[in-house]
CSV table of C-alpha atoms in Angstrom, one decimal:
chain,number,residue,atom,x,y,z
A,77,UNK,CA,43.2,24.3,-72.4
A,78,UNK,CA,40.9,23.1,-75.1
A,79,UNK,CA,39.8,19.5,-74.8
A,80,UNK,CA,39.7,17.6,-78.0
A,81,UNK,CA,36.4,15.6,-78.8
A,82,UNK,CA,36.0,12.4,-77.0
A,83,UNK,CA,37.1,9.4,-79.1
A,84,UNK,CA,35.7,5.9,-79.6
A,85,UNK,CA,37.5,2.8,-78.6
A,86,UNK,CA,39.4,0.8,-81.3
A,87,UNK,CA,37.7,-2.1,-82.9
A,88,UNK,CA,38.5,-5.5,-81.5
A,89,UNK,CA,40.0,-6.8,-84.7
A,90,UNK,CA,42.7,-4.1,-84.5
A,91,UNK,CA,43.9,-4.8,-81.0
A,92,UNK,CA,46.9,-6.8,-82.1
A,93,UNK,CA,48.1,-4.7,-85.0
A,94,UNK,CA,52.0,-4.1,-84.9
A,95,UNK,CA,51.8,-0.4,-84.7
A,96,UNK,CA,49.2,-0.3,-81.9
A,97,UNK,CA,51.3,-2.9,-80.0
A,98,UNK,CA,54.4,-0.7,-80.2
A,99,UNK,CA,52.5,2.3,-78.7
A,100,UNK,CA,51.0,0.1,-75.9
A,101,UNK,CA,54.5,-1.2,-75.1
A,102,UNK,CA,56.1,2.3,-75.1
A,103,UNK,CA,54.0,5.0,-73.5
A,104,UNK,CA,56.9,7.5,-73.9
A,105,UNK,CA,55.8,7.9,-77.6
A,106,UNK,CA,52.4,9.4,-76.8
A,107,UNK,CA,53.8,11.2,-73.7
A,108,UNK,CA,56.5,12.9,-75.9
A,109,UNK,CA,54.0,14.5,-78.2
A,110,UNK,CA,51.5,15.4,-75.4
A,111,UNK,CA,54.3,17.0,-73.4
A,112,UNK,CA,55.6,18.9,-76.5
A,113,UNK,CA,52.1,20.3,-77.1
A,114,UNK,CA,51.5,21.2,-73.5
A,115,UNK,CA,54.9,23.0,-73.2
A,116,UNK,CA,54.3,25.1,-76.3
A,117,UNK,CA,50.7,26.0,-75.3
A,118,UNK,CA,51.8,27.0,-71.8
A,119,UNK,CA,54.3,29.4,-73.3
A,120,UNK,CA,52.0,30.9,-75.9
A,121,UNK,CA,49.2,31.3,-73.4
A,122,UNK,CA,51.4,33.5,-71.2
A,123,UNK,CA,50.3,36.2,-73.7
A,124,UNK,CA,47.5,34.8,-75.8
A,125,UNK,CA,44.0,34.4,-74.3
A,126,UNK,CA,41.6,32.2,-76.2
A,127,UNK,CA,42.2,31.0,-79.8
A,128,UNK,CA,42.8,27.5,-78.4
A,129,UNK,CA,41.6,25.8,-81.6
A,130,UNK,CA,43.9,27.9,-83.7
A,131,UNK,CA,46.9,26.9,-81.6
A,132,UNK,CA,45.9,23.3,-81.7
A,133,UNK,CA,45.4,23.3,-85.5
A,134,UNK,CA,48.7,25.0,-86.1
A,135,UNK,CA,50.5,22.4,-84.0
A,136,UNK,CA,48.7,19.6,-85.9
A,137,UNK,CA,50.0,21.1,-89.1
A,138,UNK,CA,53.5,21.5,-87.7
A,139,UNK,CA,53.6,17.9,-86.8
A,140,UNK,CA,52.2,16.9,-90.2
A,141,UNK,CA,54.7,19.0,-92.2
A,142,UNK,CA,52.1,21.3,-93.7
A,143,UNK,CA,51.4,25.0,-94.0
A,144,UNK,CA,48.6,27.1,-92.6
A,145,UNK,CA,46.5,30.0,-93.9
A,146,UNK,CA,45.0,32.1,-91.1
A,147,UNK,CA,41.9,34.1,-92.1
A,148,UNK,CA,40.2,36.6,-89.9
A,149,UNK,CA,39.6,40.3,-89.3
A,150,UNK,CA,42.4,42.5,-88.0
A,151,UNK,CA,43.2,42.6,-84.4
A,152,UNK,CA,42.4,39.0,-83.3
A,153,UNK,CA,46.1,38.0,-82.7
A,154,UNK,CA,46.8,36.1,-85.9
A,155,UNK,CA,50.3,37.6,-86.3
A,156,UNK,CA,51.0,37.8,-82.6
A,157,UNK,CA,50.2,34.1,-82.2
A,158,UNK,CA,52.4,33.1,-85.0
A,159,UNK,CA,55.3,35.1,-83.6
A,160,UNK,CA,54.9,33.6,-80.1
A,161,UNK,CA,54.7,30.1,-81.6
A,162,UNK,CA,58.0,30.6,-83.3
A,163,UNK,CA,59.4,32.1,-80.1
A,164,UNK,CA,58.4,29.0,-78.2
A,165,UNK,CA,60.6,26.9,-80.6
A,166,UNK,CA,64.3,26.7,-81.0
A,167,UNK,CA,64.1,27.5,-84.8
A,168,UNK,CA,64.7,30.4,-87.1
A,169,UNK,CA,61.8,32.8,-87.8
A,170,UNK,CA,61.2,35.4,-90.5
A,171,UNK,CA,58.3,37.7,-91.2
A,172,UNK,CA,57.5,38.9,-94.7
A,173,UNK,CA,54.9,41.7,-95.2
A,174,UNK,CA,53.3,41.2,-98.6
A,175,UNK,CA,52.6,44.4,-100.5
A,176,UNK,CA,51.4,45.2,-104.1
A,177,UNK,CA,54.9,46.1,-105.2
A,178,UNK,CA,56.7,43.1,-103.7
A,179,UNK,CA,58.7,41.1,-106.3
A,180,UNK,CA,59.3,37.3,-106.4
A,181,UNK,CA,63.1,38.0,-105.8
A,182,UNK,CA,62.2,39.9,-102.6
A,183,UNK,CA,60.8,36.6,-101.2
A,184,UNK,CA,63.0,33.9,-102.6
A,185,UNK,CA,66.3,35.8,-103.1
A,186,UNK,CA,68.3,37.0,-106.1
A,187,UNK,CA,71.6,36.4,-107.9
A,188,UNK,CA,74.0,39.2,-107.7
A,189,UNK,CA,77.5,39.8,-109.2
A,190,UNK,CA,80.3,39.6,-106.7
A,191,UNK,CA,83.0,42.2,-107.8
A,192,UNK,CA,85.7,40.5,-105.6
A,193,UNK,CA,85.3,37.0,-107.0
A,194,UNK,CA,84.1,38.0,-110.4
A,195,UNK,CA,81.2,35.5,-110.1
A,196,UNK,CA,77.5,35.5,-109.6
A,197,UNK,CA,76.4,34.6,-106.0
A,198,UNK,CA,72.8,33.7,-104.9
A,199,UNK,CA,71.7,35.7,-101.9
A,200,UNK,CA,68.9,34.0,-100.0
A,201,UNK,CA,65.6,35.8,-99.4
A,202,UNK,CA,63.6,35.8,-96.2
A,203,UNK,CA,61.7,32.6,-97.2
A,204,UNK,CA,64.9,30.7,-96.2
A,205,UNK,CA,63.9,30.1,-92.6
A,206,UNK,CA,62.2,27.4,-90.5
A,207,UNK,CA,59.0,29.3,-89.6
A,208,UNK,CA,57.9,32.0,-92.1
A,209,UNK,CA,55.1,34.4,-91.3
A,210,UNK,CA,53.6,36.0,-94.4
A,211,UNK,CA,51.4,38.8,-93.4
A,212,UNK,CA,48.5,39.7,-95.7
A,213,UNK,CA,49.5,37.2,-98.4
A,214,UNK,CA,46.7,38.4,-100.6
A,215,UNK,CA,48.2,41.9,-100.9
A,216,UNK,CA,50.9,40.8,-103.4
A,217,UNK,CA,50.1,40.2,-107.1
A,218,UNK,CA,49.9,36.7,-108.6
A,219,UNK,CA,53.4,36.7,-109.8
A,220,UNK,CA,54.8,37.1,-106.3
A,221,UNK,CA,52.3,34.6,-104.8
A,222,UNK,CA,53.4,32.1,-107.5
A,223,UNK,CA,57.0,32.3,-106.2
A,224,UNK,CA,55.8,30.3,-103.2
A,225,UNK,CA,54.4,27.3,-105.3
A,226,UNK,CA,57.6,25.3,-105.4
A,227,UNK,CA,58.9,26.1,-101.9
A,228,UNK,CA,55.6,25.3,-100.2
A,229,UNK,CA,55.2,22.0,-102.1
A,230,UNK,CA,58.8,20.8,-102.5
A,231,UNK,CA,60.5,22.7,-99.7
A,232,UNK,CA,63.1,23.9,-102.1
A,233,UNK,CA,63.9,26.9,-104.4
A,234,UNK,CA,65.2,26.6,-108.0
A,235,UNK,CA,67.2,29.7,-109.2
A,236,UNK,CA,69.3,29.8,-112.4
A,237,UNK,CA,69.3,26.0,-112.7
A,238,UNK,CA,70.4,25.4,-109.1
A,239,UNK,CA,68.3,24.0,-106.3
A,240,UNK,CA,68.4,25.2,-102.8
A,241,UNK,CA,66.8,23.0,-100.1
A,242,UNK,CA,65.0,24.4,-97.0
A,243,UNK,CA,66.2,23.4,-93.6
A,244,UNK,CA,63.9,21.2,-91.4
A,245,UNK,CA,61.4,22.2,-90.2
A,246,UNK,CA,59.9,24.5,-92.8
A,247,UNK,CA,56.5,25.9,-92.3
A,248,UNK,CA,54.6,28.9,-93.9
A,249,UNK,CA,52.0,30.7,-91.7
A,250,UNK,CA,50.1,33.1,-93.9
A,251,UNK,CA,47.4,35.6,-92.9
A,252,UNK,CA,44.7,37.4,-94.8
A,253,UNK,CA,41.8,39.6,-94.1
A,254,UNK,CA,38.6,38.2,-95.6
A,255,UNK,CA,36.6,41.5,-95.4
A,256,UNK,CA,38.8,44.2,-97.0
A,257,UNK,CA,39.1,43.6,-100.8
A,258,UNK,CA,40.6,46.9,-102.0
A,259,UNK,CA,44.2,46.4,-103.0
A,260,UNK,CA,44.1,42.6,-102.6
A,261,UNK,CA,44.5,39.8,-105.0
A,262,UNK,CA,42.6,36.5,-104.7
A,263,UNK,CA,44.9,33.6,-104.1
A,264,UNK,CA,45.0,31.1,-107.0
A,265,UNK,CA,43.3,27.8,-106.4
A,266,UNK,CA,46.6,26.0,-106.9
A,267,UNK,CA,48.2,28.0,-104.1
A,268,UNK,CA,45.3,27.5,-101.7
A,269,UNK,CA,45.6,23.8,-102.3
A,270,UNK,CA,49.2,23.9,-100.9
A,271,UNK,CA,47.9,25.0,-97.5
A,272,UNK,CA,47.2,22.0,-95.3
A,273,UNK,CA,44.6,24.0,-93.3
A,274,UNK,CA,42.7,27.3,-93.7
A,275,UNK,CA,41.8,28.3,-90.2
A,276,UNK,CA,38.9,30.8,-90.0
A,277,UNK,CA,39.1,32.9,-86.9
A,278,UNK,CA,36.2,34.4,-84.9
A,279,UNK,CA,36.1,37.2,-82.4
A,280,UNK,CA,36.9,36.3,-78.7
A,281,UNK,CA,34.0,35.8,-76.3
A,282,UNK,CA,33.0,38.5,-73.9
A,283,UNK,CA,34.8,36.7,-71.0
A,284,UNK,CA,38.0,36.3,-73.1
A,285,UNK,CA,37.9,39.9,-74.1
A,286,UNK,CA,37.6,40.9,-70.5
A,287,UNK,CA,40.6,38.8,-69.6
A,288,UNK,CA,42.6,40.4,-72.4
A,289,UNK,CA,41.9,43.8,-70.9
A,290,UNK,CA,42.8,42.6,-67.4
A,291,UNK,CA,46.1,41.1,-68.6
A,292,UNK,CA,47.3,44.1,-70.5
A,293,UNK,CA,45.9,47.0,-68.5
A,294,UNK,CA,49.4,47.8,-67.2
A,295,UNK,CA,51.3,46.4,-70.2
A,296,UNK,CA,50.7,48.6,-73.3
A,297,UNK,CA,53.7,47.2,-75.2
A,298,UNK,CA,53.1,43.6,-74.4
A,299,UNK,CA,56.3,43.1,-72.4
A,300,UNK,CA,55.0,39.8,-71.3
A,301,UNK,CA,55.9,38.4,-74.7
A,302,UNK,CA,59.5,38.4,-73.5
A,303,UNK,CA,58.6,35.7,-71.0
A,304,UNK,CA,57.8,33.2,-73.7
A,305,UNK,CA,60.7,30.7,-73.8
A,306,UNK,CA,61.9,28.3,-76.5
A,307,UNK,CA,60.8,24.8,-75.3
A,308,UNK,CA,60.7,22.8,-78.6
A,309,UNK,CA,63.8,22.1,-80.8
A,310,UNK,CA,63.9,21.0,-84.5
A,311,UNK,CA,65.0,17.5,-83.3
A,312,UNK,CA,61.9,17.3,-81.1
A,313,UNK,CA,59.7,18.2,-84.0
A,314,UNK,CA,61.3,15.6,-86.2
A,315,UNK,CA,60.9,12.9,-83.6
A,316,UNK,CA,57.2,13.8,-83.2
A,317,UNK,CA,56.7,13.6,-86.9
A,318,UNK,CA,58.3,10.1,-87.0
A,319,UNK,CA,56.0,9.0,-84.1
A,320,UNK,CA,52.9,10.3,-85.8
A,321,UNK,CA,53.8,8.4,-89.0
A,322,UNK,CA,53.5,5.2,-87.0
A,323,UNK,CA,50.0,5.9,-85.7
A,324,UNK,CA,47.7,3.1,-86.9
A,325,UNK,CA,44.7,3.8,-89.2
A,326,UNK,CA,42.3,1.0,-90.2
A,327,UNK,CA,41.6,0.3,-93.9
A,328,UNK,CA,38.0,1.1,-93.3
A,329,UNK,CA,38.9,4.6,-92.1
A,330,UNK,CA,41.1,5.1,-95.2
A,331,UNK,CA,38.0,4.2,-97.3
A,332,UNK,CA,36.0,6.6,-95.2
A,333,UNK,CA,38.3,9.5,-96.0
A,334,UNK,CA,38.3,8.6,-99.7
A,335,UNK,CA,34.5,8.5,-99.7
A,336,UNK,CA,34.2,11.9,-98.0
A,337,UNK,CA,36.5,13.5,-100.5
A,338,UNK,CA,34.9,11.7,-103.4
A,339,UNK,CA,31.5,12.9,-102.4
A,340,UNK,CA,32.7,16.6,-102.7
A,341,UNK,CA,33.3,16.0,-106.4
A,342,UNK,CA,29.7,15.0,-107.1
A,343,UNK,CA,27.9,17.2,-104.6
A,344,UNK,CA,25.1,19.2,-106.3
A,345,UNK,CA,26.0,22.4,-104.3
A,346,UNK,CA,29.7,22.4,-105.3
A,347,UNK,CA,31.3,23.7,-108.5
A,348,UNK,CA,34.7,22.3,-107.6
A,349,UNK,CA,35.5,19.3,-105.3
A,350,UNK,CA,38.6,18.4,-103.4
A,351,UNK,CA,41.7,16.6,-104.9
A,352,UNK,CA,43.6,13.6,-103.6
A,353,UNK,CA,45.9,16.0,-101.9
A,354,UNK,CA,42.9,16.7,-99.6
A,355,UNK,CA,42.6,13.0,-98.8
A,356,UNK,CA,46.2,12.8,-97.8
A,357,UNK,CA,45.9,15.9,-95.7
A,358,UNK,CA,43.0,14.5,-93.8
A,359,UNK,CA,44.8,11.2,-93.2
A,360,UNK,CA,48.0,12.9,-92.0
A,361,UNK,CA,46.3,15.4,-89.7
A,362,UNK,CA,44.0,12.8,-88.3
A,363,UNK,CA,47.0,10.8,-87.3
A,364,UNK,CA,48.6,13.9,-85.7
A,365,UNK,CA,45.4,14.6,-83.8
A,366,UNK,CA,45.2,11.0,-82.5
A,367,UNK,CA,48.9,11.2,-81.3
A,368,UNK,CA,48.2,14.5,-79.6
A,369,UNK,CA,45.4,12.8,-77.8
A,370,UNK,CA,47.7,10.1,-76.6
A,371,UNK,CA,46.4,7.4,-78.9
A,372,UNK,CA,48.2,5.1,-81.4
A,373,UNK,CA,45.1,4.7,-83.6
A,374,UNK,CA,42.8,7.0,-85.6
A,375,UNK,CA,39.1,7.2,-85.0
A,376,UNK,CA,36.3,8.6,-87.1
A,377,UNK,CA,36.1,11.6,-84.7
A,378,UNK,CA,39.6,12.5,-85.6
A,379,UNK,CA,38.8,12.5,-89.3
A,380,UNK,CA,35.7,14.6,-88.8
A,381,UNK,CA,37.5,17.1,-86.6
A,382,UNK,CA,40.1,17.9,-89.3
A,383,UNK,CA,37.8,17.6,-92.3
A,384,UNK,CA,36.6,21.2,-92.3
A,385,UNK,CA,39.9,23.0,-92.0
A,386,UNK,CA,41.3,20.7,-94.6
A,387,UNK,CA,38.4,21.1,-97.1
A,388,UNK,CA,37.1,24.6,-96.6
A,389,UNK,CA,39.6,26.2,-99.0
A,390,UNK,CA,39.7,23.4,-101.5
A,391,UNK,CA,36.1,23.2,-102.5
A,392,UNK,CA,34.0,25.9,-104.3
A,393,UNK,CA,30.3,26.5,-104.1
A,394,UNK,CA,28.2,26.8,-107.3
A,395,UNK,CA,27.4,30.4,-108.1
A,396,UNK,CA,23.7,29.8,-107.3
A,397,UNK,CA,24.4,28.5,-103.8
A,398,UNK,CA,27.0,31.3,-103.2
A,399,UNK,CA,24.3,33.9,-104.1
A,400,UNK,CA,21.9,32.2,-101.7
A,401,UNK,CA,24.4,32.7,-98.9
A,402,UNK,CA,25.2,29.0,-98.4
A,403,UNK,CA,28.3,28.4,-96.4
A,404,UNK,CA,31.1,25.8,-97.2
A,405,UNK,CA,30.7,24.6,-93.6
A,406,UNK,CA,27.1,23.6,-94.4
A,407,UNK,CA,28.3,21.4,-97.4
A,408,UNK,CA,31.1,19.7,-95.4
A,409,UNK,CA,28.6,19.0,-92.6
A,410,UNK,CA,26.1,17.6,-95.1
A,411,UNK,CA,28.8,15.3,-96.7
A,412,UNK,CA,29.9,14.0,-93.3
A,413,UNK,CA,26.3,13.4,-92.3
A,414,UNK,CA,25.6,11.3,-95.4
A,415,UNK,CA,28.7,9.1,-95.4
A,416,UNK,CA,28.3,6.0,-93.2
A,417,UNK,CA,30.8,6.0,-90.3
A,418,UNK,CA,32.8,2.8,-90.0
A,419,UNK,CA,32.3,0.8,-86.8
């Protein structure tokens, strides 16, 4: 199991804050989240080998109420991991394969005329679920992608003047292949901004690939996936979210987050900086990470850990730097290095 980075101790002036006192008095709050994470990871890792960081970040997003974009080459278990995560939870799951001919109504639903009642009835589309996997989201044209704007931000669909709310929890896990460009459509910046994280996935290590072969040498159809049990309910997720909201974050760390995001707007290597939505995302996910580590307070390490997956799809390099081959990760690292860390 992946170990999160070691965290610094809280400053003395924060020792008697109300929210921290409540955590110290009730260890069950931190234990509940840690146990939930451990149970889910144990189930998923019955099949998946490696990809620990991806699983951790998806769980952080789940507990923060956000959506995740998984980007990586085919065959590194993006879709399988999403399915197994859904299988480990007592929630509804739908998978939507995006294609160039997919229409918005194929995602959100459509209004049809009921001959028996002589009335129009709205038929819900596959987006009406708790956990929705959208495979190859960049295969569909902009019109279909735009159908996700409202549901991802507001967790509701508006059709013919009526609003239909999503059930809790609601999370979109989308995948895309960054290499193949033929037959794909670039996601609009407004849509990318609605994803809490973009997780960039790498190939497994040699040792992990060997373990994959050992595990499935007698199981070509991945029958082991049937052993993954549902261990987390919607009520559990809601309770975890409520606990995370109470995690303490110092004013100095809020200023630190604001400074990091503000620097992205004036950085010489960036054409587009991050919006206040990025600041909120860093704050929320840093609190979730702190809770998953069993702490009732946020540290600078929490913020730095989540900064890259929050920012990497929200900032754009200048054309000159892009042509030079500079990476977004270099810019984010530079911003973090130049902003003074609160003590």
